[in-house]
C-alpha atoms as a PDB file:
ATOM      1  CA  LEU A   1     -24.193 -15.325  13.716  1.00  0.00           C
ATOM      2  CA  ASN A   2     -21.915 -18.107  15.268  1.00  0.00           C
ATOM      3  CA  GLN A   3     -18.143 -17.974  14.953  1.00  0.00           C
ATOM      4  CA  SER A   4     -18.031 -20.549  11.995  1.00  0.00           C
ATOM      5  CA  ARG A   5     -20.923 -18.959  10.111  1.00  0.00           C
ATOM      6  CA  TYR A   6     -18.901 -15.485  10.581  1.00  0.00           C
ATOM      7  CA  ILE A   7     -15.626 -16.957   9.215  1.00  0.00           C
ATOM      8  CA  ASP A   8     -17.511 -18.416   6.235  1.00  0.00           C
ATOM      9  CA  LYS A   9     -18.630 -15.047   5.464  1.00  0.00           C
ATOM     10  CA  PHE A  10     -15.147 -13.860   4.885  1.00  0.00           C
ATOM     11  CA  SER A  11     -14.164 -17.101   3.033  1.00  0.00           C
ATOM     12  CA  GLU A  12     -16.978 -16.468   0.424  1.00  0.00           C
ATOM     13  CA  LYS A  13     -15.500 -13.223  -0.266  1.00  0.00           C
ATOM     14  CA  GLY A  14     -12.117 -14.910  -0.830  1.00  0.00           C
ATOM     15  CA  LEU A  15     -10.435 -13.794   2.355  1.00  0.00           C
ATOM     16  CA  SER A  16      -8.491 -15.896   4.537  1.00  0.00           C
ATOM     17  CA  TRP A  17      -8.733 -15.766   8.209  1.00  0.00           C
ATOM     18  CA  TYR A  18      -5.161 -15.724   9.854  1.00  0.00           C
ATOM     19  CA  PHE A  19      -5.948 -16.219  13.636  1.00  0.00           C
ATOM     20  CA  THR A  20      -8.045 -19.297  14.600  1.00  0.00           C
ATOM     21  CA  ASN A  21      -7.161 -20.049  18.210  1.00  0.00           C
ATOM     22  CA  GLU A  22      -5.464 -17.040  19.431  1.00  0.00           C
ATOM     23  CA  ILE A  23      -6.446 -14.838  22.303  1.00  0.00           C
ATOM     24  CA  THR A  24      -6.186 -11.108  21.272  1.00  0.00           C
ATOM     25  CA  ARG A  25      -8.244  -9.498  23.878  1.00  0.00           C
ATOM     26  CA  ARG A  26      -8.047  -9.984  27.686  1.00  0.00           C
ATOM     27  CA  ARG A  27     -10.280  -7.869  30.329  1.00  0.00           C
ATOM     28  CA  LEU A  28     -11.408  -8.517  33.700  1.00  0.00           C
ATOM     29  CA  VAL A  29     -15.096  -8.197  34.201  1.00  0.00           C
ATOM     30  CA  ASN A  30     -16.372  -8.207  37.465  1.00  0.00           C
ATOM     31  CA  GLY A  31     -13.338  -9.996  38.641  1.00  0.00           C
ATOM     32  CA  VAL A  32     -13.967 -12.690  35.929  1.00  0.00           C
ATOM     33  CA  LEU A  33     -11.280 -12.869  33.210  1.00  0.00           C
ATOM     34  CA  GLN A  34     -12.633 -12.814  29.645  1.00  0.00           C
ATOM     35  CA  GLU A  35     -10.514 -13.832  26.626  1.00  0.00           C
ATOM     36  CA  SER A  36     -11.644 -13.466  23.183  1.00  0.00           C
ATOM     37  CA  LEU A  37     -10.303 -13.246  19.548  1.00  0.00           C
ATOM     38  CA  LEU A  38     -11.349  -9.854  18.301  1.00  0.00           C
ATOM     39  CA  ASP A  39      -8.300  -8.499  16.304  1.00  0.00           C
ATOM     40  CA  GLN A  40      -7.815 -10.278  13.054  1.00  0.00           C
ATOM     41  CA  VAL A  41      -5.531 -10.312   9.704  1.00  0.00           C
ATOM     42  CA  LEU A  42      -7.399 -10.986   6.631  1.00  0.00           C
ATOM     43  CA  THR A  43      -5.882 -11.616   3.167  1.00  0.00           C
ATOM     44  CA  THR A  44      -6.449 -12.590  -0.244  1.00  0.00           C
ATOM     45  CA  ASN A  45      -3.070 -14.037  -0.888  1.00  0.00           C
ATOM     46  CA  ASP A  46      -1.407 -15.932   1.806  1.00  0.00           C
ATOM     47  CA  ALA A  47       2.027 -15.419   0.208  1.00  0.00           C
ATOM     48  CA  ILE A  48       2.063 -11.887   0.826  1.00  0.00           C
ATOM     49  CA  LEU A  49       2.261 -12.550   4.690  1.00  0.00           C
ATOM     50  CA  HIS A  50       5.973 -13.240   5.470  1.00  0.00           C
ATOM     51  CA  SER A  51       4.965 -13.486   9.444  1.00  0.00           C
ATOM     52  CA  VAL A  52       2.395 -12.543  11.812  1.00  0.00           C
ATOM     53  CA  ALA A  53       3.091 -12.480  15.421  1.00  0.00           C
ATOM     54  CA  ILE A  54       1.046 -11.707  18.318  1.00  0.00           C
ATOM     55  CA  LEU A  55       2.940  -9.144  20.831  1.00  0.00           C
ATOM     56  CA  PRO A  56       2.060  -7.985  24.219  1.00  0.00           C
ATOM     57  CA  LYS A  57      -0.241  -5.084  24.960  1.00  0.00           C
ATOM     58  CA  ILE A  58       0.705  -1.537  24.958  1.00  0.00           C
ATOM     59  CA  GLY A  59      -0.194   0.204  28.083  1.00  0.00           C
ATOM     60  CA  LYS A  60      -3.461  -0.127  29.529  1.00  0.00           C
ATOM     61  CA  SER A  61      -5.042  -1.305  26.463  1.00  0.00           C
ATOM     62  CA  ASP A  62      -7.004  -4.659  26.604  1.00  0.00           C
ATOM     63  CA  HIS A  63      -5.917  -5.628  23.148  1.00  0.00           C
ATOM     64  CA  VAL A  64      -2.486  -7.215  22.295  1.00  0.00           C
ATOM     65  CA  CYS A  65      -0.378  -6.044  19.539  1.00  0.00           C
ATOM     66  CA  VAL A  66      -0.413  -7.658  16.141  1.00  0.00           C
ATOM     67  CA  LYS A  67       2.870  -7.206  14.203  1.00  0.00           C
ATOM     68  CA  ILE A  68       2.683  -8.149  10.610  1.00  0.00           C
ATOM     69  CA  GLU A  69       5.690  -8.499   8.237  1.00  0.00           C
ATOM     70  CA  LEU A  70       4.788  -8.587   4.375  1.00  0.00           C
ATOM     71  CA  ALA A  71       6.668 -10.119   1.538  1.00  0.00           C
ATOM     72  CA  VAL A  72       6.657  -7.176  -0.719  1.00  0.00           C
ATOM     73  CA  SER A  73       9.524  -4.979  -1.821  1.00  0.00           C
ATOM     74  CA  LEU A  74       9.145  -1.389  -2.678  1.00  0.00           C
ATOM     75  CA  ALA A  75      10.513   0.049  -5.878  1.00  0.00           C
ATOM     76  CA  LYS A  76      13.273   2.904  -5.187  1.00  0.00           C
ATOM     77  CA  MET A  77      11.709   6.077  -5.292  1.00  0.00           C
ATOM     78  CA  PRO A  78      13.498   8.598  -7.549  1.00  0.00           C
ATOM     79  CA  ASP A  79      15.678  11.010  -5.575  1.00  0.00           C
ATOM     80  CA  ARG A  80      13.970  13.889  -7.057  1.00  0.00           C
ATOM     81  CA  ILE A  81      10.360  13.829  -7.806  1.00  0.00           C
ATOM     82  CA  SER A  82       9.419  15.941 -10.785  1.00  0.00           C
ATOM     83  CA  GLN A  83       6.697  18.438 -10.478  1.00  0.00           C
ATOM     84  CA  LYS A  84       3.967  18.775 -12.936  1.00  0.00           C
ATOM     85  CA  GLN A  85       3.583  21.929 -14.841  1.00  0.00           C
ATOM     86  CA  VAL A  86       0.473  23.762 -14.825  1.00  0.00           C
ATOM     87  CA  TRP A  87       0.444  24.840 -18.309  1.00  0.00           C
ATOM     88  CA  SER A  88      -2.314  27.516 -17.671  1.00  0.00           C
ATOM     89  CA  ARG A  89      -0.286  29.321 -15.312  1.00  0.00           C
ATOM     90  CA  VAL A  90       2.778  29.550 -17.525  1.00  0.00           C
ATOM     91  CA  LEU A  91       3.749  32.953 -19.323  1.00  0.00           C
ATOM     92  CA  PRO A  92       4.482  32.768 -23.104  1.00  0.00           C
ATOM     93  CA  SER A  93       8.001  33.688 -22.179  1.00  0.00           C
ATOM     94  CA  ASP A  94       8.523  30.936 -19.562  1.00  0.00           C
ATOM     95  CA  LEU A  95       7.222  28.334 -22.146  1.00  0.00           C
ATOM     96  CA  THR A  96       9.783  29.514 -24.823  1.00  0.00           C
ATOM     97  CA  LYS A  97      12.551  29.193 -22.066  1.00  0.00           C
ATOM     98  CA  TYR A  98      11.298  25.704 -21.019  1.00  0.00           C
ATOM     99  CA  SER A  99      10.862  24.677 -24.594  1.00  0.00           C
ATOM    100  CA  LEU A 100      14.350  25.559 -25.614  1.00  0.00           C
ATOM    101  CA  HIS A 101      15.830  24.194 -22.336  1.00  0.00           C
ATOM    102  CA  ASN A 102      14.349  20.716 -22.919  1.00  0.00           C
ATOM    103  CA  ILE A 103      15.430  20.457 -26.663  1.00  0.00           C
ATOM    104  CA  ASP A 104      17.967  17.822 -27.187  1.00  0.00           C
ATOM    105  CA  TRP A 105      20.324  19.828 -29.491  1.00  0.00           C
ATOM    106  CA  GLU A 106      22.930  17.015 -29.958  1.00  0.00           C
ATOM    107  CA  TYR A 107      19.958  14.989 -31.838  1.00  0.00           C
ATOM    108  CA  SER A 108      20.113  14.783 -35.744  1.00  0.00           C
ATOM    109  CA  SER A 109      17.604  13.382 -37.929  1.00  0.00           C
ATOM    110  CA  ASN A 110      19.776  13.638 -40.846  1.00  0.00           C
ATOM    111  CA  ASP A 111      20.527   9.833 -41.103  1.00  0.00           C
ATOM    112  CA  LEU A 112      16.775   8.988 -40.945  1.00  0.00           C
ATOM    113  CA  CYS A 113      14.456   8.685 -43.528  1.00  0.00           C
ATOM    114  CA  VAL A 114      10.723   9.965 -43.271  1.00  0.00           C
ATOM    115  CA  GLU A 115       9.231   6.507 -42.364  1.00  0.00           C
ATOM    116  CA  GLN A 116      11.865   6.152 -39.433  1.00  0.00           C
ATOM    117  CA  MET A 117      10.987   9.539 -38.217  1.00  0.00           C
ATOM    118  CA  TRP A 118       7.432   8.360 -38.045  1.00  0.00           C
END
């Protein structure tokens, strides 16, 4: 496939091809510098990309680094992650303790009619 047909294949799947003219790989072959675009950022939503930058290579790699900043925010994780109870391993005495511990003893249904309780 030539480059334009290759890019078209991604476009047909709804993917945007971010880099078009950048060089992401440089290597010396028999004294000749070969430059090519091998590393790529593909997305189905351009708005999610805050910034994309090509940075210098690390160590002896012949590929550059690609830094991607996404325009997303993460919901705050709870301070304490609750563990799921495996009920088949719970002893009946522990189940009673668990059940009694989790009852809201301040709750009163005296003010509610049957329809409101359902």
